[in-house]
XYZ file of C-alpha atoms in Angstrom:
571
model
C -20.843 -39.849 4.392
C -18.873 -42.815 6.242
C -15.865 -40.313 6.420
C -17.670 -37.484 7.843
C -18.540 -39.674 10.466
C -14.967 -40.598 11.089
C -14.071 -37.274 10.964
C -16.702 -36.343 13.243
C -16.260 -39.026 16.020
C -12.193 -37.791 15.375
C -13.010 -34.587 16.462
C -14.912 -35.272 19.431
C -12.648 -37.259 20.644
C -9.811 -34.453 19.884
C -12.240 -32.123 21.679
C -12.715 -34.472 24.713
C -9.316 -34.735 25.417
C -8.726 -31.116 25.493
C -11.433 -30.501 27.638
C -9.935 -33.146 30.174
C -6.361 -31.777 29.780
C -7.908 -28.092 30.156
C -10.099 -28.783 33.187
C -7.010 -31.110 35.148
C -4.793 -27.528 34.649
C -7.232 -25.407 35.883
C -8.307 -27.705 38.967
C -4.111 -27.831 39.657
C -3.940 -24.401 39.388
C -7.142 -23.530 41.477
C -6.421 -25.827 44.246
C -2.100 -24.640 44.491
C -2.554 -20.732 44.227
C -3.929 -19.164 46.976
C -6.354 -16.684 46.586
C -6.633 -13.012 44.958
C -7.403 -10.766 47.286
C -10.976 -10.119 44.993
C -11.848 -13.470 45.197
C -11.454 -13.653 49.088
C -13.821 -10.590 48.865
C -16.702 -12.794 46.758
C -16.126 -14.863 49.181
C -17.608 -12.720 51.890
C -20.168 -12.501 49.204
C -21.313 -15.558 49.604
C -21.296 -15.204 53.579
C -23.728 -12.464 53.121
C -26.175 -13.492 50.474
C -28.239 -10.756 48.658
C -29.564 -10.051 45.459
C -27.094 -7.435 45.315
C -23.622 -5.969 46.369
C -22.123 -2.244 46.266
C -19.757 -3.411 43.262
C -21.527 -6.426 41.432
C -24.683 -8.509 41.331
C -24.804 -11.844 43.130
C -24.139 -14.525 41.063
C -20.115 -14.905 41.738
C -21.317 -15.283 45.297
C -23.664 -18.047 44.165
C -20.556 -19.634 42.210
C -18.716 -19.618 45.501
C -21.554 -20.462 47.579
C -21.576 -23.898 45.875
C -18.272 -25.065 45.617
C -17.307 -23.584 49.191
C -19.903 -26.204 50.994
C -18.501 -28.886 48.994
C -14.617 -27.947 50.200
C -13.642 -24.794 51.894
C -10.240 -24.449 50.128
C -9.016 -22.410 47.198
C -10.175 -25.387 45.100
C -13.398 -25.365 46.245
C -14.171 -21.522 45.860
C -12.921 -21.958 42.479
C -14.855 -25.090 41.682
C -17.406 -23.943 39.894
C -15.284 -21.609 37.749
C -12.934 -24.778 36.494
C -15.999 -26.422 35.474
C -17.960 -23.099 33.911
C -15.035 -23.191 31.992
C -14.314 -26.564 30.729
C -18.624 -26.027 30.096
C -17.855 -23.095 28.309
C -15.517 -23.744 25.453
C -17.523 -27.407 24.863
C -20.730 -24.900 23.955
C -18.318 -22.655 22.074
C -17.523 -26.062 20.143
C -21.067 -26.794 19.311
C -21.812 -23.414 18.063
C -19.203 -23.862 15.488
C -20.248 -27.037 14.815
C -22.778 -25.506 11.950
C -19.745 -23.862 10.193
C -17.828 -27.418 9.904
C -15.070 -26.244 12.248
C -12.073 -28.632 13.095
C -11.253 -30.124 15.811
C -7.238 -28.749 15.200
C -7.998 -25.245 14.226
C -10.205 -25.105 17.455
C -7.545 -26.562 19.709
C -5.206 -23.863 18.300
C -7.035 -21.003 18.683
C -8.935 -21.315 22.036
C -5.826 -22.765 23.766
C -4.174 -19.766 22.506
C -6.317 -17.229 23.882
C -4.574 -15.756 27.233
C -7.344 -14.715 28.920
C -9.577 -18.235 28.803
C -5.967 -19.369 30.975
C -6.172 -16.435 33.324
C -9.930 -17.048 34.114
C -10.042 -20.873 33.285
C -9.597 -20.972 37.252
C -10.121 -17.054 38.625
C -13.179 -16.750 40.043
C -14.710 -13.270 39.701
C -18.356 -12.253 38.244
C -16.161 -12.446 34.743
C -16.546 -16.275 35.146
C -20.414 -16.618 35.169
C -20.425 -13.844 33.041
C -18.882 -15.369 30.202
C -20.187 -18.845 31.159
C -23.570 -17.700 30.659
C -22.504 -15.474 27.522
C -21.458 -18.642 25.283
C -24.519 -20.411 26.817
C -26.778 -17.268 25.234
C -25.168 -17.574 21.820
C -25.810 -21.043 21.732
C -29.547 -20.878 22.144
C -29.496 -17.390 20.321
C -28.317 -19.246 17.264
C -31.343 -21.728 17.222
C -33.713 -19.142 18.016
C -32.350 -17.092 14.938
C -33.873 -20.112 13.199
C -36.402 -21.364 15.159
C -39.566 -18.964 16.683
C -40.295 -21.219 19.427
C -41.662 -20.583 23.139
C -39.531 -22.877 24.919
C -36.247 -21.019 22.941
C -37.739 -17.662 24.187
C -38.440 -19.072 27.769
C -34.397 -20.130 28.288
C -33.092 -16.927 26.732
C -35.087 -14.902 28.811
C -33.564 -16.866 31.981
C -30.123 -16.909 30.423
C -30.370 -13.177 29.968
C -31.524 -12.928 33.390
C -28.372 -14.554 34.641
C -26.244 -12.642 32.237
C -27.628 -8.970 34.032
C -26.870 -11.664 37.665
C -23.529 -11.837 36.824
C -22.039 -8.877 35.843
C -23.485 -5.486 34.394
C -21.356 -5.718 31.073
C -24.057 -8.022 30.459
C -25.877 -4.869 28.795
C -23.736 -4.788 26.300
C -24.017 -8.470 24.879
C -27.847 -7.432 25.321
C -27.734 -4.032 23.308
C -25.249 -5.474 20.582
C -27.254 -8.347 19.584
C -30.236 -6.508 19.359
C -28.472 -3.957 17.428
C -27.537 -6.775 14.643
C -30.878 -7.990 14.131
C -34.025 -5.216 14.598
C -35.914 -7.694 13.023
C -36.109 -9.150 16.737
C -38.549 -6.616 17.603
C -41.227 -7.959 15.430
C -41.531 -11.211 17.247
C -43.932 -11.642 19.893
C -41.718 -14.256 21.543
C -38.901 -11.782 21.605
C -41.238 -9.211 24.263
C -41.628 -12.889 26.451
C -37.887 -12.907 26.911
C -37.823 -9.198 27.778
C -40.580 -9.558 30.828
C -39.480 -12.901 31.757
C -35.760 -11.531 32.274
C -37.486 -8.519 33.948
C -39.135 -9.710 36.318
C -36.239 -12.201 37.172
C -34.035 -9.399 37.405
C -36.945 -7.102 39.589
C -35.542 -8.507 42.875
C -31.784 -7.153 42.007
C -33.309 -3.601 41.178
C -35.185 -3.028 44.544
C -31.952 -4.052 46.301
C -30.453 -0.951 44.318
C -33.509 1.021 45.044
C -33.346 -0.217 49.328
C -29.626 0.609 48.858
C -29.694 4.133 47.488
C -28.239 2.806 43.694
C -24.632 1.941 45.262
C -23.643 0.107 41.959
C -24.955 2.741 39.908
C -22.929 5.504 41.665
C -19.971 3.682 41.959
C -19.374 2.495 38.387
C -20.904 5.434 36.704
C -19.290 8.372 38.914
C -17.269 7.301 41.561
C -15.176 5.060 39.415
C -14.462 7.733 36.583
C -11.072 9.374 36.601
C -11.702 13.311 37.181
C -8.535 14.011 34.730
C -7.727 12.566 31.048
C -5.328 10.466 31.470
C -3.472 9.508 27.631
C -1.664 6.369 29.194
C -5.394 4.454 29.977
C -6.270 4.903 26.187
C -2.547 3.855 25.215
C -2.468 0.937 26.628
C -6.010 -0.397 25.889
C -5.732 -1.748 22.664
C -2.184 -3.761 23.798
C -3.593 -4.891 26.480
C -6.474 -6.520 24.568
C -4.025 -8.109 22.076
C -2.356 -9.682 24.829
C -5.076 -11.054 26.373
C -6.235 -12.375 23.006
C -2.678 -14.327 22.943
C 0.902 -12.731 23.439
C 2.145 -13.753 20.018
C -1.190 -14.677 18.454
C -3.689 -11.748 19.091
C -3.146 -9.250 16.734
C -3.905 -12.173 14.472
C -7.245 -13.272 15.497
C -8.629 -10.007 15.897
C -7.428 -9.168 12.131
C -8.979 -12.777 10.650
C -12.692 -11.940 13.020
C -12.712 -8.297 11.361
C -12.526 -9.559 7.934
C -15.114 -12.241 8.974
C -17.704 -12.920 5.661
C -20.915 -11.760 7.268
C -22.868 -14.320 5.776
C -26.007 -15.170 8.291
C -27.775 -13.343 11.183
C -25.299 -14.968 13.660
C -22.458 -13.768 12.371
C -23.457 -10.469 12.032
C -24.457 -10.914 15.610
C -21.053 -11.795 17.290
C -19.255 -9.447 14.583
C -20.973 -6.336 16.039
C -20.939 -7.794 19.838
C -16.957 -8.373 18.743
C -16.166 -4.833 17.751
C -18.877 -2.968 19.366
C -17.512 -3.905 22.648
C -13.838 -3.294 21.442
C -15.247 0.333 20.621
C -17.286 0.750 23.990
C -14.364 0.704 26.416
C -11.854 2.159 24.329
C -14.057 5.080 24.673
C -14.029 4.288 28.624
C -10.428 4.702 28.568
C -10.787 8.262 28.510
C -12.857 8.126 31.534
C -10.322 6.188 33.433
C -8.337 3.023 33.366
C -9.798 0.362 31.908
C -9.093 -3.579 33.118
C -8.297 -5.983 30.667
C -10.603 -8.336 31.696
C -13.638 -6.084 30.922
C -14.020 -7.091 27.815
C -14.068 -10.434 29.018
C -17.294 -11.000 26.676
C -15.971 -10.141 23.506
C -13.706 -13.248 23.511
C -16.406 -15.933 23.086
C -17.373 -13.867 19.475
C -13.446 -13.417 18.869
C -12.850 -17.371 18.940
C -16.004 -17.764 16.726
C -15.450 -15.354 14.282
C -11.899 -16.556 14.008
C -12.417 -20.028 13.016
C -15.784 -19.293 11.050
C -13.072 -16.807 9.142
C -10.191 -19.991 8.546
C -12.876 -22.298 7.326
C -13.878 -19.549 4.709
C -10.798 -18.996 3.437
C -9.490 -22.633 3.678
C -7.636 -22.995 6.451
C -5.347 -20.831 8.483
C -1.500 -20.277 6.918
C 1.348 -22.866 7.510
C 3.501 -20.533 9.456
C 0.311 -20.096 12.173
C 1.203 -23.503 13.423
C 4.515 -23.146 15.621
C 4.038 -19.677 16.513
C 0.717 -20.660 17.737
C 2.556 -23.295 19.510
C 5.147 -20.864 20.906
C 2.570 -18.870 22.190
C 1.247 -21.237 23.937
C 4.326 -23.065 25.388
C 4.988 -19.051 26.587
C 1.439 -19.413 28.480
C 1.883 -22.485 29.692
C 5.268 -21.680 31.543
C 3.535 -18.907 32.872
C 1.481 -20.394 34.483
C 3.678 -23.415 35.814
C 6.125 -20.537 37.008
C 2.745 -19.487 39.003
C 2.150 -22.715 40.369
C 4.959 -23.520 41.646
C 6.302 -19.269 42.819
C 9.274 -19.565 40.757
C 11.071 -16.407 39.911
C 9.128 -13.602 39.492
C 6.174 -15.136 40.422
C 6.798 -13.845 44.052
C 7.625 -10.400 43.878
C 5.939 -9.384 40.751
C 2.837 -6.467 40.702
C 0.068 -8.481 41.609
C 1.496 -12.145 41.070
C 2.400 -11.774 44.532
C -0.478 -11.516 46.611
C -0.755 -14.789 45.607
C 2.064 -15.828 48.385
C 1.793 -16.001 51.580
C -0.840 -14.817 53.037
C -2.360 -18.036 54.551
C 0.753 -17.785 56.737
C -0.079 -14.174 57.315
C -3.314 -14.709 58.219
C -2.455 -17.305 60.919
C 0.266 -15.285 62.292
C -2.089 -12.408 62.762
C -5.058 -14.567 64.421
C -1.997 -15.460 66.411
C -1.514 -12.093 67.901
C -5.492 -11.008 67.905
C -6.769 -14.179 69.240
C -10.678 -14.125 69.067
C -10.732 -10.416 69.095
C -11.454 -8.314 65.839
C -9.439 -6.836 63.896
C -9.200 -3.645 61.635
C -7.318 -2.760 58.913
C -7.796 0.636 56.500
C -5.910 -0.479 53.243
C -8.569 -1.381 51.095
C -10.802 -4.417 50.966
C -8.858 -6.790 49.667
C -6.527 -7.996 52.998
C -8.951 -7.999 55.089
C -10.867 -10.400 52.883
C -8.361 -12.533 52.994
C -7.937 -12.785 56.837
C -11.700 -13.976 56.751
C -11.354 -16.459 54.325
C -8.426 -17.962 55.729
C -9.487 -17.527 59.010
C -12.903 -18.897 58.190
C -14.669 -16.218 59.550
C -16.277 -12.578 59.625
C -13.967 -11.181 62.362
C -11.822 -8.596 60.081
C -13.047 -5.303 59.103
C -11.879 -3.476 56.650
C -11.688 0.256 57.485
C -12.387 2.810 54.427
C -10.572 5.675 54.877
C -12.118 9.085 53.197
C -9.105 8.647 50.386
C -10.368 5.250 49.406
C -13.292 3.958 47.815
C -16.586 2.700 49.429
C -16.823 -1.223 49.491
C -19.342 -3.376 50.479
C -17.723 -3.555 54.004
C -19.964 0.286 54.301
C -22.738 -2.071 53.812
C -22.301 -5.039 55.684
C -23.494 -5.242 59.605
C -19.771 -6.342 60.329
C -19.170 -2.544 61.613
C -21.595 -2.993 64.344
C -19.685 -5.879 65.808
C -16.717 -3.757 66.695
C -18.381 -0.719 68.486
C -17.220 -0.217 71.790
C -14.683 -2.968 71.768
C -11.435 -3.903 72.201
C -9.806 -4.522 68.624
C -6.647 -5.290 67.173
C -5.595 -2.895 64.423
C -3.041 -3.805 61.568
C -1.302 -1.288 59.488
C 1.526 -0.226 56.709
C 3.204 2.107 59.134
C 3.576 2.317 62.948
C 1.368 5.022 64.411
C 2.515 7.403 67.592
C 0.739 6.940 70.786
C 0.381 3.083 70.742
C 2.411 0.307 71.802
C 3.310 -1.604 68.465
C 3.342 -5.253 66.853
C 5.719 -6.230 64.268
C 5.097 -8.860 61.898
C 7.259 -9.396 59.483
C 6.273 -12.222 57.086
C 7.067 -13.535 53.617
C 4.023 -11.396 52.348
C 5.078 -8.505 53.848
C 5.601 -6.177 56.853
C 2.710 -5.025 59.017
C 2.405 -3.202 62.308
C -0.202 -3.754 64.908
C -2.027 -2.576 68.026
C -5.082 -2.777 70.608
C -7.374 -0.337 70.221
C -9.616 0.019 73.189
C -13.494 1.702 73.194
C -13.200 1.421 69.377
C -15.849 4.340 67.874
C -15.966 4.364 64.109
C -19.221 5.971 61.910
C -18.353 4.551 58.345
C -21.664 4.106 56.949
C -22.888 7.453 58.347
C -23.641 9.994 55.346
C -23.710 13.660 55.203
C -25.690 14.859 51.791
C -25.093 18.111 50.358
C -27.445 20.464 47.687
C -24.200 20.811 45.907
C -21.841 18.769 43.774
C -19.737 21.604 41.958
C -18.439 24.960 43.672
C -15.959 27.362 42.569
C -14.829 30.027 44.685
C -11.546 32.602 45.396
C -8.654 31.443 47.884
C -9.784 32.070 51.049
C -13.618 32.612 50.426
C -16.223 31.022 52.904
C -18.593 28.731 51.748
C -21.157 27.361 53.952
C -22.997 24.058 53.471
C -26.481 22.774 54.373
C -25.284 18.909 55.756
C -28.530 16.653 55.877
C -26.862 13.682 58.651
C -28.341 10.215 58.030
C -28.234 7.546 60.394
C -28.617 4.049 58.569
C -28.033 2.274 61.782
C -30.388 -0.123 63.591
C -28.924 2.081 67.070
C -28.990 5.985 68.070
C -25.878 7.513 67.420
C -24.051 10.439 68.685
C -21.338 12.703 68.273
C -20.900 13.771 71.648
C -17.498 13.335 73.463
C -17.604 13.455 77.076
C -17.694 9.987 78.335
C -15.435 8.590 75.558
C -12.249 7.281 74.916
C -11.455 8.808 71.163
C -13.356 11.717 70.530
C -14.905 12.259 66.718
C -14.173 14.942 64.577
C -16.301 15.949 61.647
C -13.498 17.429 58.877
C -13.861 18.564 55.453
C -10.884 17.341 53.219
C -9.520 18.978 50.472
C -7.480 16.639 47.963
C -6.033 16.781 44.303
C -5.101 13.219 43.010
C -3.370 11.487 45.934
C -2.195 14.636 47.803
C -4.160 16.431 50.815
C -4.432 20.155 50.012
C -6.109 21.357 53.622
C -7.980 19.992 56.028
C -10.848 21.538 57.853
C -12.629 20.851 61.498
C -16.168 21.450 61.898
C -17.399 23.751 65.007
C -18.167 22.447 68.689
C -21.580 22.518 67.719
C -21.892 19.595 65.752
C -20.439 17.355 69.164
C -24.261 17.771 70.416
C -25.722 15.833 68.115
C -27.811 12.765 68.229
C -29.597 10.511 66.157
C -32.276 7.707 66.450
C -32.212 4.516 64.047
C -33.131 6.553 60.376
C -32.939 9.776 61.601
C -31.627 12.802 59.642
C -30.486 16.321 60.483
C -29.598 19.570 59.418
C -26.417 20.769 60.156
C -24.411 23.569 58.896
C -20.708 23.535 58.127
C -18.820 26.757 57.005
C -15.758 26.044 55.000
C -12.807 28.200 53.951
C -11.707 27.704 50.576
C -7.961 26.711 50.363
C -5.161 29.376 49.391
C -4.167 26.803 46.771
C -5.964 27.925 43.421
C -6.641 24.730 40.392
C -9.656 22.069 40.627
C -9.353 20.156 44.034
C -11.762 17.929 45.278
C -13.432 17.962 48.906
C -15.943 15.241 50.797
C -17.072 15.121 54.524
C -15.382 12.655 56.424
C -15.264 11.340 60.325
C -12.830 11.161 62.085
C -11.896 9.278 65.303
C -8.157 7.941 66.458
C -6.033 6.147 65.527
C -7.951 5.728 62.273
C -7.640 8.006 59.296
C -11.421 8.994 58.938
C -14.155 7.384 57.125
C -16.171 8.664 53.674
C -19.207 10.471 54.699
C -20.188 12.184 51.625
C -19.803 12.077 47.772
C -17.112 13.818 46.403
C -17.691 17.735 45.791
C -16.074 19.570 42.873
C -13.964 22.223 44.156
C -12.365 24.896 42.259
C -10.475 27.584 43.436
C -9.729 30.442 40.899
């Protein structure tokens, strides 16, 4: 017994320096980098606080929310990330606890793990998600055992925060319930389902308000339209390495040949491979991100050591190649830190650099005037952040996705105005800004009488057509104005006139583009209003499966994404 204790008190103290060492990296790393353009997006998240956004639920925005009132710097936003994580792998360590784990073995393998380094300071909805993951299997394990209210009462709110944080959360939810059906006999178990419920009712009106933005996005919108063999190639490897470079293909083979000797076991076992299975089956939907699987770490660490202490111990030769691998991570991410090398100029490693400079160079030029930009969300994000404040827009042009900015109030700001408008390449007709910076080159001009009709929408009865080259098709357009303010389409008495179009795509390229009649320039709408309006179309010469949406257009910008995106084949 007296050298249990030892060993005990050994191991916490083993553990406790790890976590110190682990949590000092992460704050250095948080507080040097500057930020992803995603997180400078969550960011705006927690500007705007809801109970929901168009691609995630709220609780990154809550992480932010926090940390950014304590300091508003990159280590601040990331604050409660460093700690989530540092919280994380100390509840991962008491979980094993009940399988006599070591202090060593646990060391090895969780500081070996790539993708507890990557998000050990990246703050996303993947950091509460997998905060509040371990934090669920370590009161699911004591409510295996013990039927008690108050266990049921904080699983129900943990769960609650789980569907907060990310919608993967469904499948932690669905696996564990899947490894024990005996769950369905206790009465406590139905007290966790309503409690999480009606925590989680709030979230699922905001969808319902919102038209199911999430929902559409991630379930259609987001799914490629053509089989692509290279997303499903690359899956599995990409998983390895984010398990460990050298290491991986290790731990996944010792958690797969895991003893399943108790209910818990069998619980991360099928959460482990169940959510392995689930998006390799995505990948032939589209690409999937490495860091979706984000939750199937915390059971790949468990099984992992549960697996070395059945079988004694993990081989001799484990040792220095788990010590290469991590020496390999850890230059990584000092090469990060300090932008040696590749660091700068490498995929998305570099919009890490520079853009803080950027940012004040282009406030420079726009002064306290907005400004617009129509490459995605990200950028513009990032001119708020480090700007400290809502005064960039991010355009969404009908060949990009929607984003929350089609949401957001931040459109109405720049009606009629006088904006400054930043862009990849120099438009005609406009007197033109270079900047050329370390993060890149942009162009830029003043765009007077700005007009733009983003979150306008034009439904359609139809989602699939196929048709011969050259056939007419008309469409029955229902108009919606979502605006608190009439709008019109009219174009006498205004600077840049609007244009309603009908675009005709396959993959990146434009196939034909389409003006509606002078008609539809007469039309008005009050706050909510919706109208009819019919829109004849000539199917392109160009036979194969296109794709077509509705989309408004008004210069210099590209045209916005008024409608979902129609099926089009032309045989």
């Amino acid at each position: 017994m007296p050298g249990n204790v030892i060993k005990s008190s050994r191991d916490n103290k083993i553990i406790l320096y790890f976590l110190l060492l682990w949590t000092i990296l992460n704050a250095i790393q948080a507080y040097t980098l500057e930020l992803q353009g995603d997180e400078a997006y969550y960011w705006l998240y927690s500007r705007y606080l809801d109970w929901g956004y168009f691609d995630h639920p709220p609780m990154v925005a809550i992480f932010i929310r926090i940390g950014d009132s304590i300091l508003h710097n990159e280590l601040g936003l990331r604050l409660l990330t460093v700690l989530a994580s540092s919280a994380s792998i100390y509840f991962l360590w008491l979980i094993l606890k009940r399988y006599a784990v070591g202090a060593g073995a646990f060391v090895l393998v969780v500081s070996g793990i790539f993708i507890f380094h990557i998000y050990g300071f990246t703050t996303t909805p993947d950091a509460p998600l997998f905060f509040f993951t371990v934090l669920f299997y370590f009161f699911y394990q004591r409510y295996i055992d013990e039927n008690k209210i108050g266990l049921a009462i904080v699983l129900g709110v943990i769960v609650a925060c789980l569907l907060y944080s990310k919608y993967n959360a469904v499948l932690l939810i669905g696996f564990t319930l899947l490894s024990n059906i005996k769950l369905l006999r206790r009465r406590s178990f139905w007290l966790i389902v309503v409690l999480a419920g009606v925590l989680y009712l709030p979230h699922i009106f905001w969808q319902i308000n919102h038209g199911y933005p999430s929902v559409n996005y991630h379930l259609f919108e987001r799914s490629a339209r053509v089989y692509n063999f290279t997303d499903t190639f690359s899956y599995l490897p990409g998983q390895l390495l984010m398990a460990g470079p050298l290491v991986g293909w290790f731990f996944f083979y010792k958690a797969f040949t895991v003893r399943v000797k108790d209910a818990f076991i069998r619980c991360l076992l099928v959460n482990c491979v169940g959510t392995l299975l689930f998006f390799l089956i995505s990948s032939f939907k589209g690409t999937v991100q490495p860091q979706w699987t984000f939750i199937l770490f915390a059971p790949l660490v468990m099984l992992t050591l549960i697996r070395f202490k059945q079988s004694g111990g993990w081989p001799r030769w484990l040792f220095a190649l788990a010590v290469v691998n991590l020496s390999l991570i850890l230059i990584v991410r000092l090469i990060i830190i300090f932008g040696f090398g590749f660091a700068k100029t490498y995929g998305h490693l570099k919009s890490y650099y520079g853009f803080r400079d950027w940012a004040y160079a282009v406030k420079q030029r726009a002064g306290n005037s907005y400004v617009v930009m129509s490459e995605g969300f990200q950028n513009p994000s990032k001119y708020d952040y480090y700007t400290n404040s809502l005064k960039c827009f991010a355009y969404d042009p009908w060949f990009y996705r929607r984003t929350q900015f089609d949401i957001w109030p931040m459109e109405d700001s720049i009606q009629h105005k006088r904006v400054y408008y930043l862009f990849y390449q120099p438009i005609k007709g406009y007197k033109i800004d270079t900047l050329k910076l370390a993060a890149g080159t942009w162009y830029g001009c003043w765009v007077d009488d700005v007009r733009t009709y983003q979150q306008v929408n034009f439904e359609t009865t139809v989602d699939k057509i196929t048709a011969s080259p050259g056939q007419k098709i008309n469409f029955d357009l229902t108009a919606t104005n979502p605006y608190n303010h009439p709008v019109d389409f009219i174009n006498k008495g205004y600077l840049h006139p609007v244009i309603l179009r009908a675009c005709f795509f396959k993959g990146d390229s434009t196939v034909a583009v389409q003006k509606a009649p002078d008609a539809f320039n007469s039309i008005s709408l009050k706050p909510g209003q919706r109208m009819h309006f019919n829109f004849t179309v000539t199917a392109p010469q160009q036979k194969g499966n296109l794709e077509m949406l509705f989309s408004l257009q008004t210069d210099p910008f590209p045209g916005s994404k008024n409608s979902r995106i129609i099926t089009f084949t032309v045989k």
